Structures are given as C-alpha cells and as structure tokens.
mmCIF file of C-alpha atoms and ligand atoms in Angstrom:
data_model
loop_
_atom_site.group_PDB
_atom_site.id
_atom_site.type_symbol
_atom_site.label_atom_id
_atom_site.label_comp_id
_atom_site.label_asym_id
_atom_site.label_seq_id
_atom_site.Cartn_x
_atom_site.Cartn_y
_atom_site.Cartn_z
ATOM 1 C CA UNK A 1 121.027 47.588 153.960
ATOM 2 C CA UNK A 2 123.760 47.112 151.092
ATOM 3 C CA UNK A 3 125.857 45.042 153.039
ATOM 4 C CA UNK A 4 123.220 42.611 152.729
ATOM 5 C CA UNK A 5 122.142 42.972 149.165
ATOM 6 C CA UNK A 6 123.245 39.845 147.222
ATOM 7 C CA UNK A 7 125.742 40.244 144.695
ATOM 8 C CA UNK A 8 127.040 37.186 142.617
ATOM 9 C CA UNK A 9 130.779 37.100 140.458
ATOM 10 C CA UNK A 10 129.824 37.974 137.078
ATOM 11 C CA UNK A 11 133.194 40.260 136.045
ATOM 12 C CA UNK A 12 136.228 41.067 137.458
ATOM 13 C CA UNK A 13 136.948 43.901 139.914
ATOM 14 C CA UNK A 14 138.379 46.206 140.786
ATOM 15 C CA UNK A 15 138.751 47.288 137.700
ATOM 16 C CA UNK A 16 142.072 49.399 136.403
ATOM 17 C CA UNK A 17 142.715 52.701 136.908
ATOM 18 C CA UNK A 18 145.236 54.504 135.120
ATOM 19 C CA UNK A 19 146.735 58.043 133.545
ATOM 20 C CA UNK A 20 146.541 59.019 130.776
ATOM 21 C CA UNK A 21 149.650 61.076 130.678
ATOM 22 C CA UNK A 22 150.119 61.316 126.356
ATOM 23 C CA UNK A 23 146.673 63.103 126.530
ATOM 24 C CA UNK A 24 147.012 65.444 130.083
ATOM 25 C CA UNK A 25 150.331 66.422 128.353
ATOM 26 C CA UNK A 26 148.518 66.964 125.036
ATOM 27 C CA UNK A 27 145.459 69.170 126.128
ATOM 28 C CA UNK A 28 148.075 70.673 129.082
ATOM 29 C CA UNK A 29 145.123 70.487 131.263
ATOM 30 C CA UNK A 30 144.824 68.728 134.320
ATOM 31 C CA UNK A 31 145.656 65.334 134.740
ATOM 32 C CA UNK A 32 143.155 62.879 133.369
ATOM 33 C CA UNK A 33 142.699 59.181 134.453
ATOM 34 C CA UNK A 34 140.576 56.447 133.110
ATOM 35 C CA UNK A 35 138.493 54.096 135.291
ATOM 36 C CA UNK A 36 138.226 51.130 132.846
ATOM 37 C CA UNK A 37 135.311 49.263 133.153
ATOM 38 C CA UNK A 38 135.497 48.518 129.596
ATOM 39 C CA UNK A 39 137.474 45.933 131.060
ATOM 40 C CA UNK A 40 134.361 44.304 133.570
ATOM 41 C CA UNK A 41 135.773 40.867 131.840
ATOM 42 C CA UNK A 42 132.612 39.214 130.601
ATOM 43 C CA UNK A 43 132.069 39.145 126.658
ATOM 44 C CA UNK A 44 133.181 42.140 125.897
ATOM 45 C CA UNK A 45 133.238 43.845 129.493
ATOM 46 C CA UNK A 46 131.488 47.186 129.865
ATOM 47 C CA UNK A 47 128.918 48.479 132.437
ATOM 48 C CA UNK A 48 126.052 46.358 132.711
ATOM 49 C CA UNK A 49 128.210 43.687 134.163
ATOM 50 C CA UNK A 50 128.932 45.845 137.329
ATOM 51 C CA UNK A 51 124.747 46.485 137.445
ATOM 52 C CA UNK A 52 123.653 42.224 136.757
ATOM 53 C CA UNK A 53 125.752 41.284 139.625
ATOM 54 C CA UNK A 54 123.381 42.326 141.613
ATOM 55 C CA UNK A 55 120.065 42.626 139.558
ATOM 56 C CA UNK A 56 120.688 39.465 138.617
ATOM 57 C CA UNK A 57 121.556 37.918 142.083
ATOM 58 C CA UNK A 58 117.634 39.567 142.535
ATOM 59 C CA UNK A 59 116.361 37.339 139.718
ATOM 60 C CA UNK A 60 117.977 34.167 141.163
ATOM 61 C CA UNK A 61 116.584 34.857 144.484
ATOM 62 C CA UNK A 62 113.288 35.135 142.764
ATOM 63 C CA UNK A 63 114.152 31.741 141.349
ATOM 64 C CA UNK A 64 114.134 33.578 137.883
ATOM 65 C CA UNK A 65 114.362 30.802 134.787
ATOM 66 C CA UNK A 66 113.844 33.398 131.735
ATOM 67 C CA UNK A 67 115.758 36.821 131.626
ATOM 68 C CA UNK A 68 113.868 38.934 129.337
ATOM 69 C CA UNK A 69 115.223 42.503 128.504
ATOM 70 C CA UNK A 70 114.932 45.796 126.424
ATOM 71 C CA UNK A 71 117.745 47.697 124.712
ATOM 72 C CA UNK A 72 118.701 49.190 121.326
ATOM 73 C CA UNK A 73 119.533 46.217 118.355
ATOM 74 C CA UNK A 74 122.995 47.771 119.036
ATOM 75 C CA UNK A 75 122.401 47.899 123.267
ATOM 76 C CA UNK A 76 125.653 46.477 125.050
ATOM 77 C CA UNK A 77 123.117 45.985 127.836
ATOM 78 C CA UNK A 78 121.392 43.558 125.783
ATOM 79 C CA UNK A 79 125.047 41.822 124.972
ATOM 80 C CA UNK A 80 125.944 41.835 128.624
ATOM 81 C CA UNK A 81 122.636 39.951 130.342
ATOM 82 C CA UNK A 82 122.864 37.043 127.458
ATOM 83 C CA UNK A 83 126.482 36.380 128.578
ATOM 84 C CA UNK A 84 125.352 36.985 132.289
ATOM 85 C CA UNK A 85 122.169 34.174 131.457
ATOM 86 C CA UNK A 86 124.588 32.090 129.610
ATOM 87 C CA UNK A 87 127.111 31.650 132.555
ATOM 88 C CA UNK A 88 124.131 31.248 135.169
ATOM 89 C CA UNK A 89 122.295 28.800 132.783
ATOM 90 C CA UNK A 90 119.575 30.905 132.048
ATOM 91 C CA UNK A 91 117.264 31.738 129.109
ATOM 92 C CA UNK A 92 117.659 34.714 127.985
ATOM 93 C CA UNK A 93 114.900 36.777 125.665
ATOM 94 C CA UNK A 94 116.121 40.296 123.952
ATOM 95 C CA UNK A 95 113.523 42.640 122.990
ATOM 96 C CA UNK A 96 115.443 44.750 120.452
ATOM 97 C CA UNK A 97 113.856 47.900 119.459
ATOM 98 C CA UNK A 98 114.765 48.655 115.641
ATOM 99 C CA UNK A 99 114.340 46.599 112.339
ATOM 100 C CA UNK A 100 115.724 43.344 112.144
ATOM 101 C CA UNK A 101 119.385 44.070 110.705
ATOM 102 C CA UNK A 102 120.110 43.279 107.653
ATOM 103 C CA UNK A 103 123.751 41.732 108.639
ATOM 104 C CA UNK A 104 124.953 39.955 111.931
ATOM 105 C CA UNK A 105 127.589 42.453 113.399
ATOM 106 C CA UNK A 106 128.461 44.082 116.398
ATOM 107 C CA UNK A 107 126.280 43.151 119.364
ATOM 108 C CA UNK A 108 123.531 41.888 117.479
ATOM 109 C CA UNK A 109 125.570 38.938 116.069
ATOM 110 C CA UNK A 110 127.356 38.519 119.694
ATOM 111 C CA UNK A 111 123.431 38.121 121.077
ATOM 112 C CA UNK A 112 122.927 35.365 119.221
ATOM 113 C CA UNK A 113 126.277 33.646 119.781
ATOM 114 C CA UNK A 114 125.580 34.070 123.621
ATOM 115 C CA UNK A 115 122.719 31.529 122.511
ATOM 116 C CA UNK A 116 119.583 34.584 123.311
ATOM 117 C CA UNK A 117 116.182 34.384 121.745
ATOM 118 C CA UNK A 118 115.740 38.143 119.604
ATOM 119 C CA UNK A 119 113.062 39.891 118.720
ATOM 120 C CA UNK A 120 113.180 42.660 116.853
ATOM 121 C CA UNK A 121 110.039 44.799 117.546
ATOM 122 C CA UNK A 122 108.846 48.738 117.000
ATOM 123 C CA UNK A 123 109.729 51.254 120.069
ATOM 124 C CA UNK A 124 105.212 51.147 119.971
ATOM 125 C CA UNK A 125 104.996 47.403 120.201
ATOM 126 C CA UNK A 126 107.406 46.778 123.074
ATOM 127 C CA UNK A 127 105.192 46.239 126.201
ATOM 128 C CA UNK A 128 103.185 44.130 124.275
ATOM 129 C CA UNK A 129 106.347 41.884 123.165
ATOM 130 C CA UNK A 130 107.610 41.865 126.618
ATOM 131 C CA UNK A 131 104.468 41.065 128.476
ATOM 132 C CA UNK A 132 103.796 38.022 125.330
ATOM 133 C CA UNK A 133 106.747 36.243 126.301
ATOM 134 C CA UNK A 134 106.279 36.656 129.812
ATOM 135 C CA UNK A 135 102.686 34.293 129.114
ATOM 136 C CA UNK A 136 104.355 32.516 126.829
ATOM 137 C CA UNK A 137 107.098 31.375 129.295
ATOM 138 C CA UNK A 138 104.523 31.032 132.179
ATOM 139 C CA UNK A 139 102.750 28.432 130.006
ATOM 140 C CA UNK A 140 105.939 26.370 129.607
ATOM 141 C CA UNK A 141 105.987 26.619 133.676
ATOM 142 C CA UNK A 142 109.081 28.914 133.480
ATOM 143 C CA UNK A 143 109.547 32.002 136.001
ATOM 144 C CA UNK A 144 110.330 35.161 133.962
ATOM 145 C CA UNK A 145 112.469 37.967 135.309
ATOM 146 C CA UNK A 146 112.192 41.124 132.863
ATOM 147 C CA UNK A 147 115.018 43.661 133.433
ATOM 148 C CA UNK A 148 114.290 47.406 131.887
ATOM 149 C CA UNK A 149 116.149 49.102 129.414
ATOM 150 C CA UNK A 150 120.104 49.618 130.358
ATOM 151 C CA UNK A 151 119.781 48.135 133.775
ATOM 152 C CA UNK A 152 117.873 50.663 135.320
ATOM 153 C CA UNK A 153 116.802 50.301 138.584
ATOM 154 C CA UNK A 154 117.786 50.996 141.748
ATOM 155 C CA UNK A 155 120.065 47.671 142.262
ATOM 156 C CA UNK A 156 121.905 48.726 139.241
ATOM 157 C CA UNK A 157 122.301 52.228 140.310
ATOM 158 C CA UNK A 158 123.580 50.550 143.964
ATOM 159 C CA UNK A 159 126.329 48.541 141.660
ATOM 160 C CA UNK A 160 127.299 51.911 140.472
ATOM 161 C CA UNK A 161 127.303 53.352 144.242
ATOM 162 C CA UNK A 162 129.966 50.453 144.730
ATOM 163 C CA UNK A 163 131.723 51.201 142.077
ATOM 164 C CA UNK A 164 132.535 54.625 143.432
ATOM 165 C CA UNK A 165 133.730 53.097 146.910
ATOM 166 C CA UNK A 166 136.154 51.197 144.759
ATOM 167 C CA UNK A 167 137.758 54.340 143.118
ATOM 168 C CA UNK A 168 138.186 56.053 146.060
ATOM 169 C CA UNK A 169 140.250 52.286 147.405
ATOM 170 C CA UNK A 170 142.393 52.625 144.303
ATOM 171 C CA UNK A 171 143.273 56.074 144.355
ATOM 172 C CA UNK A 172 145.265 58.366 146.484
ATOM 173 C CA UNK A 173 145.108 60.946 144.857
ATOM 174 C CA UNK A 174 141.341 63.762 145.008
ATOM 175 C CA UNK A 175 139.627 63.912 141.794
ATOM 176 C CA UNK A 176 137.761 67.081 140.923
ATOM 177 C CA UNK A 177 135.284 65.180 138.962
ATOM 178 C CA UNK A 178 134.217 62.260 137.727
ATOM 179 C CA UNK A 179 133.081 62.361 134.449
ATOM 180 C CA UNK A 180 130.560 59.293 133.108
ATOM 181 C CA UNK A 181 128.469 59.286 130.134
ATOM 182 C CA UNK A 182 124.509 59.518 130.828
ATOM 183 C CA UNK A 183 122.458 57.020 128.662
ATOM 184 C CA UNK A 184 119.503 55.601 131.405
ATOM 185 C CA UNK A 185 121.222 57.394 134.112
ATOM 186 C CA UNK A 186 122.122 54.288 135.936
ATOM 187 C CA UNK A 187 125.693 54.614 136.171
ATOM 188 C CA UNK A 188 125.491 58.628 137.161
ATOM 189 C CA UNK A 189 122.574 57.495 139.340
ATOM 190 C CA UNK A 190 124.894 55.608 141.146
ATOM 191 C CA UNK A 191 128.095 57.905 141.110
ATOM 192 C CA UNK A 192 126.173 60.257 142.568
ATOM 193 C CA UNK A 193 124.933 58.469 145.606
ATOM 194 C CA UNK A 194 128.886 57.027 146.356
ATOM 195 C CA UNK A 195 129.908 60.343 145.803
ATOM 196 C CA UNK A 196 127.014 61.414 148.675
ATOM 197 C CA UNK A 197 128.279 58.053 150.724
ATOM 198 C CA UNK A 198 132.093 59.038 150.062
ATOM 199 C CA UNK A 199 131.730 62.999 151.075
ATOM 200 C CA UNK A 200 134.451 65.001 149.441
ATOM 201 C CA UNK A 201 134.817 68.038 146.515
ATOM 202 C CA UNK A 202 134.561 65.629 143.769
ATOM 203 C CA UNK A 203 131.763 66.791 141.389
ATOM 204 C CA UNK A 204 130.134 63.927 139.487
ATOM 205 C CA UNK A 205 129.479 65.254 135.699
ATOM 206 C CA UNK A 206 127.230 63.436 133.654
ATOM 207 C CA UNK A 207 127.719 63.756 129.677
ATOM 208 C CA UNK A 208 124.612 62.772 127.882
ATOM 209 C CA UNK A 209 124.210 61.061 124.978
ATOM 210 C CA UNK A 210 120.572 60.929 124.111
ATOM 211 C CA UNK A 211 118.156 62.683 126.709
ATOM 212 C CA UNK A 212 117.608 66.291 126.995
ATOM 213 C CA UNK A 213 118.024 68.048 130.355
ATOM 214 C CA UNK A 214 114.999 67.492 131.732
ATOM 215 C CA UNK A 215 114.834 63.867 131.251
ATOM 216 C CA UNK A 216 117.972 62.856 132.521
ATOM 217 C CA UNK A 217 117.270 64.677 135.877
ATOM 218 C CA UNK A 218 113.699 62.720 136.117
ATOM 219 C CA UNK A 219 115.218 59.331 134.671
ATOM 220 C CA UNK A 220 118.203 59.782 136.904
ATOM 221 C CA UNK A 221 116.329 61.146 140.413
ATOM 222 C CA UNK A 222 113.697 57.937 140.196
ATOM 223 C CA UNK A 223 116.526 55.701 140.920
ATOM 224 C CA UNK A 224 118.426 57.744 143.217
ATOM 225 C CA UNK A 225 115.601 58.833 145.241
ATOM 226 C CA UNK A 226 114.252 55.265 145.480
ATOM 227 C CA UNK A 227 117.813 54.138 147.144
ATOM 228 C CA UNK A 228 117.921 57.001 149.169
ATOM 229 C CA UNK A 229 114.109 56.262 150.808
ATOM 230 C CA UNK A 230 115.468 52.696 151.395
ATOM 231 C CA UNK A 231 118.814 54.324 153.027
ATOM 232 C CA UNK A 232 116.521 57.377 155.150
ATOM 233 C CA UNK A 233 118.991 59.490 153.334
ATOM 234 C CA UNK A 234 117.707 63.029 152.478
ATOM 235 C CA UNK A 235 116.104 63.569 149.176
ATOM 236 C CA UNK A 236 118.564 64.552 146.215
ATOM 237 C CA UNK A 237 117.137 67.376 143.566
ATOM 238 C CA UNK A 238 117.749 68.089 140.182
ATOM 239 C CA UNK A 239 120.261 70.748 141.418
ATOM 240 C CA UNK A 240 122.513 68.271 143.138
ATOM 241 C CA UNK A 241 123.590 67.127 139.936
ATOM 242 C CA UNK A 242 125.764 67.829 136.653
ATOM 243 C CA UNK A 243 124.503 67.155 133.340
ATOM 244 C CA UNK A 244 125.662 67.674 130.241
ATOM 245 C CA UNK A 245 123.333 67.716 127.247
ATOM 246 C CA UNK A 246 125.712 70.138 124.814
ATOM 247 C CA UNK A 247 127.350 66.866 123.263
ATOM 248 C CA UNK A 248 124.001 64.633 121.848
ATOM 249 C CA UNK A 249 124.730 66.143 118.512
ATOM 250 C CA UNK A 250 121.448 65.178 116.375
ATOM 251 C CA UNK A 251 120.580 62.324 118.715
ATOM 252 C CA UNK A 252 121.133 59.190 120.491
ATOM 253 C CA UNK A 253 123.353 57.002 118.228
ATOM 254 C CA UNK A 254 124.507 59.366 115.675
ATOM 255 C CA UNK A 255 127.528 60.029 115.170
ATOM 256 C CA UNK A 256 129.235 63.754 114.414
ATOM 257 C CA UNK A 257 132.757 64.435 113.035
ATOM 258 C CA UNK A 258 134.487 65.238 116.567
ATOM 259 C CA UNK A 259 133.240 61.868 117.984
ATOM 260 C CA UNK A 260 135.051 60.744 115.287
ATOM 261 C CA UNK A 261 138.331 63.076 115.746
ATOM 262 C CA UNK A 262 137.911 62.107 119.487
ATOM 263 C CA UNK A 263 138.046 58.171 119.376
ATOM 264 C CA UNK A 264 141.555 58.202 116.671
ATOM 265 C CA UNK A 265 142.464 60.719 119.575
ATOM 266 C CA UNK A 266 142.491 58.668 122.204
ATOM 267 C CA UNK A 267 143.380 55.612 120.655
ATOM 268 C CA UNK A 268 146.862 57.003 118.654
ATOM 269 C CA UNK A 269 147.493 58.996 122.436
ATOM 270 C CA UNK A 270 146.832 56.083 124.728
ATOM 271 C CA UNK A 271 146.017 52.575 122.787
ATOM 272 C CA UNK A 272 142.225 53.372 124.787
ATOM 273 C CA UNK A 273 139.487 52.543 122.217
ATOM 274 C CA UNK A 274 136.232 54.520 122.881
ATOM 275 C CA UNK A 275 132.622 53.457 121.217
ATOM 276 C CA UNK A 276 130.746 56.155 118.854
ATOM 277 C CA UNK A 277 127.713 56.252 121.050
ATOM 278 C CA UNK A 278 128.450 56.178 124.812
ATOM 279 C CA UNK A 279 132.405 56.860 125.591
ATOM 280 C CA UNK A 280 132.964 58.691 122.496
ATOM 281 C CA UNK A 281 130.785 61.485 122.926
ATOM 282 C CA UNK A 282 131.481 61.428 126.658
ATOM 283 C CA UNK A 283 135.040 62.242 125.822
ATOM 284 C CA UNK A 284 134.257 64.734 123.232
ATOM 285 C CA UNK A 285 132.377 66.542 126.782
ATOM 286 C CA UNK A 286 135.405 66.237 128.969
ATOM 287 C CA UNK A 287 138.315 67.624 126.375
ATOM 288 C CA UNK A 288 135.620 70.368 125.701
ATOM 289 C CA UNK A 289 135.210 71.249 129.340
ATOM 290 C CA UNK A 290 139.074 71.346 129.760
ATOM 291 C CA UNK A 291 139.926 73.143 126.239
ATOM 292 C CA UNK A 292 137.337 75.798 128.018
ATOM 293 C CA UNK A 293 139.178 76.017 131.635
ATOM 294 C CA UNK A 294 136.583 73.890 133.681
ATOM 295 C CA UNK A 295 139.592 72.582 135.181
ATOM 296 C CA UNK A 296 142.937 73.845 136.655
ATOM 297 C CA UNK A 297 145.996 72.113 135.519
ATOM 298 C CA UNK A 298 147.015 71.057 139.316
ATOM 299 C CA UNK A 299 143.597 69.042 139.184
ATOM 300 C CA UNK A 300 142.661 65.172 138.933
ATOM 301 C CA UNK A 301 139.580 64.219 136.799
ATOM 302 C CA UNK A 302 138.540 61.113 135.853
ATOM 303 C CA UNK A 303 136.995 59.834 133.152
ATOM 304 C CA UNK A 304 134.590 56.357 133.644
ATOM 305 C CA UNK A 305 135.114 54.393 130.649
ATOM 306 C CA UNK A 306 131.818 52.320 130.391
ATOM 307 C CA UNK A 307 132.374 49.889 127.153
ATOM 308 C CA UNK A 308 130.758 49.759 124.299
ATOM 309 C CA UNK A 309 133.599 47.842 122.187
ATOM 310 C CA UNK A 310 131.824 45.584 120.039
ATOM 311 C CA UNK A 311 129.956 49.139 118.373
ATOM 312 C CA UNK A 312 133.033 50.400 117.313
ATOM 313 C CA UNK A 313 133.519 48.316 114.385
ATOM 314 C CA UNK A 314 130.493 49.996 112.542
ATOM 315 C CA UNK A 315 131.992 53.084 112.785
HETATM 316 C C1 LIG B 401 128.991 51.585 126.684
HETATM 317 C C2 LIG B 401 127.969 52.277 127.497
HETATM 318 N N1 LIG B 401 128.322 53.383 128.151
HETATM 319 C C3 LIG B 401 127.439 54.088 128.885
HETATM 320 C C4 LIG B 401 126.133 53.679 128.991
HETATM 321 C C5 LIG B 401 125.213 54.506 129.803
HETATM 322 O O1 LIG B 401 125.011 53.949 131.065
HETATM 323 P P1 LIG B 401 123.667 54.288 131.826
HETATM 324 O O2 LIG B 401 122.564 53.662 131.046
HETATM 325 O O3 LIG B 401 123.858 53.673 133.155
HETATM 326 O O4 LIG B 401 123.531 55.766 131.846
HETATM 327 C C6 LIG B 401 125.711 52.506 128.330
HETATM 328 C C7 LIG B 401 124.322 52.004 128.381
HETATM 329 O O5 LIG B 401 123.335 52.673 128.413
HETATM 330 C C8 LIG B 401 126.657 51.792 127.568
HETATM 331 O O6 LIG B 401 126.311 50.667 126.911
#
C-alpha cells in the first residue's frame, strides 16, 4: 500500500543528520544527534513539507484548485502549504485562528508574500469560515481541498513513517530514542509507526508542547490506528507510546525562561537555531531527561529538529 501512495518533490531529502558533539560533551551524556528537517528546503523548510508531499499529491489527484487550511496566525503549517500551492500553482486560503496582527512578521507576513488569501477568524467561528470559502470557491467552479490543522491525517503521519526509514538509511549507528516535539501528533504519529515498520530498541519520545496527556494519546492514536487498519497491522494503544507533557509550561505558545536558556544554548554550542514554540521546548525535554539519567553515556539519541525558523525572530 505505501509503495503506491503518490508523493510529489516539494523539499529536499534526505535531510542531514549530524552530532552534536559541543553539546554531548557539554551535558557529558550520551551522544546526541540532530535530524534536521529544519532544513526540508522550501520557504523556510520545516515539517509540513515532508507531510504535503504526499497530502498534497492527494489533492492533485482529486484535481484540487483551492488549498484551504487551519493553523495558528503564527502556524509554520500554514507558511509551508502557501509555498507548497505557490510552486504547484494553486490557490491557497489560510484560516488563521487569532486576531488579525497588528504588524506583518514572522509567518504571517511570509503568508502573504507566498501570495495566500488570510483570514483571521475566532477558534468558535472556524468551521463556519472554512466551510464559507469552500461555497464560495464552488461558485467560482473551483475544486477545494481543505487540509486540517498541522497536517494531520493519516498521509501526513505516512510522510513521517518515511521519514523514519530514512534515518535508519543514514545512520549506522542504534539510537535509544528519538525524541520529536508533539504539537498535532503527526510527526510522532508517524515515528511511531516506522519505528513499528523498522523493529529495533529505539523508543520514540514525544515532547509536547500544548496538549495534555490524554489528548495527545487520542489525537495521536486516530492517525496511527487509521494507517495501521489500512496496513492489517495490529492495533497500537496509548501504552505503546512516550509522551511528554512536563515541558508545556503555561501553554501552547508561551514561552518560559529555560526555553529561552535552551535556544542561546544550542545556538552558541552548535550554530543550531531552535523556535520558542515547537523545537525549543522539545529540547528543554531532552537535556532534562539526560541531566536526570534517562540515558547512559554509551547511548545514541536523536533529536528531530522540525522548523519553526521564521518564529524565532519574535522571541
Ligand atoms: C516547527 C514545528 N515543530 C513541530 C510541530 C509539531 O508537529 P506535529 O503537528 O506533527 O506534532 C509543528 C507543527 O505543529 C511545527 O510547526
């Protein structure tokens, strides 16, 4: 079945992997290395492009003429699909949930270079926003395609399942985790099932950065169960999995001192630059896992860096 899923060239893979030897020397832990697919290649790079190759490969087969999708007024996700619509000739609509900012920065203002259509609307008022354009578009005879929030679905969580096939390809060396931050639970989604495909003693940790417990295991099992049905796998369960939630601070998008402390880290160690909401507070998990001996120092980890650049200048 995934051999024949359509996937069309959006970034460019495989992506590096490296070590990150100022920092394993630093926190004398094991050794850490970074996946970068910060470094996907399209405006910005990050995540989603891994996920649109194929959801949007989906949308072309459905002869798809409007993209319409949901993030954040700060979502990379958003920033991703109007660069992804802009290279495939596309429309693209962005429903951004939030107040219309007051100044063009960040992804917002990289939206509407990519040439998308935004509408800033209330978390309440979404559905209704989404399924107006949708009518809208139908009465200018185009075909809409609406993606959800973050890419999540079970394509995107199949790019992700890909993704994993490519680290083991790159790397001769075991890891004893893979460490990802959890926003949807697309990405871990994925890990997890290439991790299942790929059997070994790697542990896939998830680090979220929003959801409580409970709602990453149900946001994360409706995509993994769905590819699993389609693969007559066996059903995964909440306790297949390793979440996080000790790192959210108040909530999604706010940022706490150590995030802070965490990004100059890595960037005056290793030149990497991290984003406040996703990577940042992903990292802040991992060095606090090793600081507390979740890791021997002979080990491998590494750590999935998923974007988020453009973010990092309103820090
Ligand atoms: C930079 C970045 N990292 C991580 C994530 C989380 O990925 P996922 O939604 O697949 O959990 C996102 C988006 O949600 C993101 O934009």
């Amino acid at each position: 079945m995934l051999s024949e899923l359509e996937r069309i060239h959006l970034g460019e893979f495989p992506t590096p992997l490296h070590e990150l030897k100022n920092l394993s020397s630093y926190l004398k832990g094991p050794r850490i290395y970074i996946k970068r697919d910060d470094l996907t290649g399209l405006a910005l790079g990050g995540n989603k492009v891994r996920k649109l190759e194929y959801i949007l490969a989906d949308a072309l087969a459905q002869k798809a003429e409007v993209i319409i999708t949901i993030g954040a007024v700060s979502s990379n996700h958003a920033r991703q699909t109007a660069a992804a619509a802009a290279v495939l000739g596309l429309e693209c609509q962005l429903v951004l949930i939030g107040p219309e900012p007051e100044q063009m920065q960040g992804n917002y203002l990289l939206d509407h270079l990519l040439g998308a259509d935004c509408y800033c609307v209330r978390n309440r008022d979404v559905e209704t926003a989404v399924a107006r354009l949708i009518e809208e578009n139908h009465r200018r005879g185009k075909v809409s395609y609406v993606i959800p929030a973050g890419g999540h679905t079970p394509l995107g969580a199949i790019a992700y399942m890909q993704a994993y096939s490519e680290i083991k390809a790159q790397s001769p060396q075991d890891f004893a985790a893979v460490v990802t931050a959890v926003g949807t639970g697309t990405t871990y989604a994925g890990l997890h099932l290439g991790q299942k495909n790929n059997p070994d003693d790697t542990r896939v940790i998830g680090i979220s950065v929003g959801g409580d417990l409970a709602w990453c295991h149900r946001e994360i099992l409706k995509v993994v169960n769905e590819v699993e049905e389609q693969l007559e796998w066996t059903a995964s369960r909440p306790e297949d999995f390793n979440i996080f939630t000790d790192y959210i601070g108040e909530g999604y998008t706010i940022v706490y001192p150590r995030v802070q402390e965490v990004i100059k880290l890595l960037a005056r160690k290793e030149g990497v630059l991290l984003d406040p909401v996703y990577t940042g507070k992903a990292m802040v998990g991992l060095i606090d896992l090793i600081t507390k001996g979740f890791f021997r120092p002979d080990q491998n980890v590494l750590f999935l860096h998923t974007g988020g650049t453009p973010e990092l200048f309103s820090l």
